[in-house]
XYZ file of C-alpha atoms in Angstrom:
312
model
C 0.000 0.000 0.000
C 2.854 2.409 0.633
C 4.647 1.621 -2.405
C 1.075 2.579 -4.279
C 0.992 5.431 -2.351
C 4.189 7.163 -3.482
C 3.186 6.232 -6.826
C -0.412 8.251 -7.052
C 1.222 10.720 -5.242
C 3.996 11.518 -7.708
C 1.990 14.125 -9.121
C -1.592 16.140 -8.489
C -3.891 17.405 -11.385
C -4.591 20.949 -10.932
C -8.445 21.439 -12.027
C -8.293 25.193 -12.725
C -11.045 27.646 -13.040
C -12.515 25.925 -15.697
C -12.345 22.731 -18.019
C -14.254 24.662 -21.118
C -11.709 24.500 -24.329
C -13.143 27.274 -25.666
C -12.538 29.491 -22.344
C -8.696 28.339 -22.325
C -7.129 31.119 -24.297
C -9.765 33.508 -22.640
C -8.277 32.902 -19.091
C -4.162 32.677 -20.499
C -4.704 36.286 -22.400
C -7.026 37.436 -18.485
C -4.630 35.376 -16.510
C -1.236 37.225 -18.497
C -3.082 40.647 -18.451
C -3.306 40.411 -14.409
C -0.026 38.886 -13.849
C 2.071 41.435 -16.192
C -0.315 44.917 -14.709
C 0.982 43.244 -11.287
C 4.431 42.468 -11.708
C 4.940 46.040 -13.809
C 2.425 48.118 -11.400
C 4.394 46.509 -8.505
C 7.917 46.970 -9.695
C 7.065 50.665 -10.427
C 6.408 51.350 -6.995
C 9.292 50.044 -5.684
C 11.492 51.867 -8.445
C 9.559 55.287 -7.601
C 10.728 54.894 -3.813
C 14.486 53.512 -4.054
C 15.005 56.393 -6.709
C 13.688 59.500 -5.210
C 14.980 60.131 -1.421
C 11.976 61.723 -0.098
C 10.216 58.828 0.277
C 12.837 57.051 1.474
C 10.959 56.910 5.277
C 9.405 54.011 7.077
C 6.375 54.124 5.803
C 7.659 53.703 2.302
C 10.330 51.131 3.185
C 7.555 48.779 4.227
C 5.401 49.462 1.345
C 8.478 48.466 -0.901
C 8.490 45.197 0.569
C 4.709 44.630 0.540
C 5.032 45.430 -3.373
C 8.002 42.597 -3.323
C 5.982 40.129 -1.512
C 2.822 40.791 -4.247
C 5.070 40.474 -7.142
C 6.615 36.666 -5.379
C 3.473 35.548 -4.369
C 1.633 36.096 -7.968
C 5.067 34.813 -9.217
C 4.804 31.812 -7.361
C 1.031 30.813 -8.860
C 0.733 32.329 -12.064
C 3.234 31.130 -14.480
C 2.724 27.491 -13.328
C -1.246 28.605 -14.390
C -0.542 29.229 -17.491
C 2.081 26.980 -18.733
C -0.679 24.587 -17.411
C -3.051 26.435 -20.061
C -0.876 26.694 -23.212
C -0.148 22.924 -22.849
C -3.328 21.995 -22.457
C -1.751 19.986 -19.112
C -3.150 20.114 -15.659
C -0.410 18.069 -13.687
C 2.170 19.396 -11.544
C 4.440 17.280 -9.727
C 4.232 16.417 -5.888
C 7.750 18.098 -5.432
C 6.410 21.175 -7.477
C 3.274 21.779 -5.250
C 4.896 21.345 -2.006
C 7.607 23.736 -3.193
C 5.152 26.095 -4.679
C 2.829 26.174 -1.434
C 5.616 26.815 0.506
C 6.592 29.891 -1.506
C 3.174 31.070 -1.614
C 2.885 30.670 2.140
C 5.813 32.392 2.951
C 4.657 35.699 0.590
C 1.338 35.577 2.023
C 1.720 35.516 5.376
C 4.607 38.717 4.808
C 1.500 40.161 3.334
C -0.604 40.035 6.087
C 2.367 40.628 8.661
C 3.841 43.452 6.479
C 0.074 45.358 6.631
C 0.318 45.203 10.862
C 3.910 46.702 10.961
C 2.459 49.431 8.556
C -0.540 49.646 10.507
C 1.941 50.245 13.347
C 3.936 52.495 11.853
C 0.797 54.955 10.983
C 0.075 54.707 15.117
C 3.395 56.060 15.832
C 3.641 58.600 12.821
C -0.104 60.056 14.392
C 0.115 58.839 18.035
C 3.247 60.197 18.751
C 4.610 62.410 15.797
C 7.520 64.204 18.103
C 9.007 60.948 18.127
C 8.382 59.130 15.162
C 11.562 59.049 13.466
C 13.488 58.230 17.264
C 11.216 55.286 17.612
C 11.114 54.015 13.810
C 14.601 54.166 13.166
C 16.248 52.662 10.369
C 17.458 49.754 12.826
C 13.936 49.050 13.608
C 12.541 49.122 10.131
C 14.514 46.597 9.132
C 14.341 44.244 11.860
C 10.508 44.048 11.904
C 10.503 43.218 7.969
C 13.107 40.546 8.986
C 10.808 38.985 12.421
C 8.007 39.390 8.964
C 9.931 36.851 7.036
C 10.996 34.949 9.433
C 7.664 33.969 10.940
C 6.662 33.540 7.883
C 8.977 31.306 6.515
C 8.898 29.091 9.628
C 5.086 28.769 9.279
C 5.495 27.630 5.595
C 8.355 25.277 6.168
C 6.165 23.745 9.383
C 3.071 23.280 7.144
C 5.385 21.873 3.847
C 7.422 18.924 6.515
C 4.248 18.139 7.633
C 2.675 17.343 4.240
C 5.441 14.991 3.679
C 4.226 12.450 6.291
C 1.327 12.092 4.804
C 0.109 9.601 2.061
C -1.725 10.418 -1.033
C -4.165 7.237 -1.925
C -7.737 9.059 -3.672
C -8.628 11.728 -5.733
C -5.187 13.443 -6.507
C -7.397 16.104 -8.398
C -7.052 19.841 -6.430
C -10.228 21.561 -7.381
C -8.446 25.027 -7.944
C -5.595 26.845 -10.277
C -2.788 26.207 -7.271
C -1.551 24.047 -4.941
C -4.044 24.642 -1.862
C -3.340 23.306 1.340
C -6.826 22.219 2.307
C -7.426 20.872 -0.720
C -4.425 19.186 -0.392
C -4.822 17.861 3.149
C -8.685 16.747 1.911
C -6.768 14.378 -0.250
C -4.878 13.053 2.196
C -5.420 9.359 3.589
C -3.526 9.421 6.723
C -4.282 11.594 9.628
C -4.326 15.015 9.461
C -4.700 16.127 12.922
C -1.432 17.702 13.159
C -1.862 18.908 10.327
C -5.282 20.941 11.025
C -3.848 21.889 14.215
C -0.871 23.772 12.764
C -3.761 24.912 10.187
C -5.552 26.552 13.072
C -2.519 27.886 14.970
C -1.076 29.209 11.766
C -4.153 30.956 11.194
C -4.037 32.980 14.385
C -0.471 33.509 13.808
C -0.667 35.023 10.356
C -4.331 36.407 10.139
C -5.917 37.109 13.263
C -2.774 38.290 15.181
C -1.747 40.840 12.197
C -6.051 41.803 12.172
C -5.907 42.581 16.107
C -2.898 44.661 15.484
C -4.301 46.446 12.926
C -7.578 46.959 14.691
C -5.816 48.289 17.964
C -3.667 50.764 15.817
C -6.613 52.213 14.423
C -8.512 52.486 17.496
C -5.770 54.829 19.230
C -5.464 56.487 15.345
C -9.180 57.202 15.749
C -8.824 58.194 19.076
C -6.129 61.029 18.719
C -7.907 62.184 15.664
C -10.534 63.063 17.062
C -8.844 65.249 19.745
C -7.407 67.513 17.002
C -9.338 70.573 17.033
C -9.503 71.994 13.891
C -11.021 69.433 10.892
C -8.571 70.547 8.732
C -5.533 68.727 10.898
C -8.163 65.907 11.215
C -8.594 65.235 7.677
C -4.549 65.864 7.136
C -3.730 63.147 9.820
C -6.362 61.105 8.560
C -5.747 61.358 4.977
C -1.992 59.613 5.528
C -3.495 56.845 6.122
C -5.955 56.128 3.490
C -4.043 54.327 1.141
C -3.300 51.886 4.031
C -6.980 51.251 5.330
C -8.033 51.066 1.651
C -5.905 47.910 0.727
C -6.213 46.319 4.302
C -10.265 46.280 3.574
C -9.137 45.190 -0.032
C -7.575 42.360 1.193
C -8.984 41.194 4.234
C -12.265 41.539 2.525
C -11.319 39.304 -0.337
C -9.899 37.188 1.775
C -13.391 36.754 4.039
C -15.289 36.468 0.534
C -13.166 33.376 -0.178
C -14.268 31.955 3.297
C -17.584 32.568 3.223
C -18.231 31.420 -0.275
C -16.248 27.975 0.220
C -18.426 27.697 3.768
C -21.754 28.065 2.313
C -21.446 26.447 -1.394
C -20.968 23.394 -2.318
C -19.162 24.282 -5.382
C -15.342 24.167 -5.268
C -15.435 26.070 -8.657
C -17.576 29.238 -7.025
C -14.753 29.318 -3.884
C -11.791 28.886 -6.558
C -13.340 32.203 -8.770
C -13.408 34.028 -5.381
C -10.091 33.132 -4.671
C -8.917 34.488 -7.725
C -10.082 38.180 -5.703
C -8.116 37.723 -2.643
C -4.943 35.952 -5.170
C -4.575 37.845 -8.033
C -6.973 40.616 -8.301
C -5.585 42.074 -4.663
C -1.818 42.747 -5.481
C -2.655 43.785 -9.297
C -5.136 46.673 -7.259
C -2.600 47.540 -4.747
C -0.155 49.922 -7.115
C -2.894 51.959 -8.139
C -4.378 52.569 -4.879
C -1.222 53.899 -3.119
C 0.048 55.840 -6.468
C -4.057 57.112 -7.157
C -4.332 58.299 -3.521
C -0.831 59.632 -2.549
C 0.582 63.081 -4.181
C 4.145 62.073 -3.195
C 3.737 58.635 -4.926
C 2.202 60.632 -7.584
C 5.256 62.450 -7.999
C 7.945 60.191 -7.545
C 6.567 57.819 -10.664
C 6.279 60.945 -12.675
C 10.007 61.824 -12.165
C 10.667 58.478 -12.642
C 8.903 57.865 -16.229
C 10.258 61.630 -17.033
C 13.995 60.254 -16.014
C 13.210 56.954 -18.128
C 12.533 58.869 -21.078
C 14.858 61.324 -21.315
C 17.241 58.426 -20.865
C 16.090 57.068 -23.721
């Protein structure tokens, strides 16, 4: 039985969004669209800050590395996606999705970490403005984005050792465009219960920890906003940290779409087309809310396309 085991389990058939022939080269040219407006939008932002010095603060530094963890994480999912497409081939090896889980992991979880430490560093810039730059020093900076990818690697790593005890023996289909680790641990015919546990704890870790930080930032952001006096310094103080709020909701709220809708259908295609919000559709969105909202983001991309083409 073991021996049959490794054998099914030397690769898993990724389903995909859909199994229409006609819809194929619909979804590549959708699917290539997203992935190059996200990897461009992305890598413009993080061009904009390391080339002008004025944004070279905290605030920017962290939203560097949020735009480095979108452009991995898509990385991670959507070339496999499409290769998958243009050869008319759904399989990807068991080595392949346990590596590519892993990765996706990682950049996901520095995602949701990376959006508390910015949600943090908003609190201090408002909270206490006198000391803001003592308190987010340099040092600082870069140590929280490191304790970011370090948790997160540790809590990808964890989940990917664990899949490797387990033994593959049914349905080696995942109903979905990636490697997903319920879907994968729903395949599984050994127990899972370590497995689900780390699930769980993982889940606190990564989502509802980051979510309570962000929740208690705002609350004292709120709170000292609302004991400026004149609504002009309210809506300044406020207004620095629109961008931020906007792609939290963005995210979080994709991300509780693709909960609900896998928790009350019974359709693993209507959960995989919500994923494809809080996967794809989140980072692509991301560029254009900080550069649309932000006159010093504004600026820094139009220096940065002028530079470019006088360049050229």
């Amino acid at each position: 039985m073991e021996s049959e085991n490794q054998t099914l389990a030397a690769e898993f058939l990724l389903l995909g969004l859909s199994e229409d022939p006609e819809l194929q080269p619909i979804l590549f040219g959708l699917f290539l669209t997203m992935y190059l407006v996200t990897v461009l939008g992305n890598l413009l932002i993080i061009l904009a800050i390391s080339s002008d010095s004025h944004l070279h603060t905290p605030m920017y530094f962290f939203l560097s590395n949020l735009s480095l963890a979108d452009i991995c994480s898509t990385s991670t999912l959507v070339p496999k996606m499409l290769l998958n497409i243009q050869t008319e081939s759904k399989a990807i090896s068991y080595a392949g999705c346990l590596t590519q889980l892993c990765f996706f992991v990682v950049f996901i979880g520095m995602d949701n970490l990376l959006l508390a430490v910015m949600a943090y560093d908003r609190y201090v810039a408002i909270c206490h403005p006198l000391h803001y730059m003592v308190i987010m020093n340099p040092r600082l900076c870069v140590l929280l984005v490191l304790i970011c990818v370090l948790i997160s690697t540790v809590v990808a790593l964890l989940h990917t050792l664990l899949l490797l005890r387990l033994s593959f023996c049914k349905h080696l289909e995942i109903p979905h465009f990636f490697c997903d680790l319920t879907e994968i641990l729903k395949m599984a015919c050994s127990n899972t219960l370590i497995n689900n546990i780390v699930v769980y704890l993982s889940t606190m870790l990564l989502g509802i920890g980051p979510v309570s930080g962000i929740i208690f930032s705002y609350t004292r952001i709120v709170s000292s906003i609302l004991r400026i006096p004149s609504t002009g310094g309210r809506y300044k103080a406020f207004s620095t940290c629109g961008s931020h709020l906007s792609v939290v909701f963005l995210f979080y709220g994709t991300a509780l779409g693709v909960y609900l809708s896998s928790a009350v259908t019974d359709s693993p295609r209507k959960a995989t087309v919500a994923s494809v919000m809080y996967v794809l559709v989140t980072p692509m969105l991301n560029p254009f809310i900080y550069s649309l909202r932000n006159k010093d983001m504004k600026g820094a991309l139009r220096k940065l396309t002028l530079g470019t083409f006088s360049m050229s």
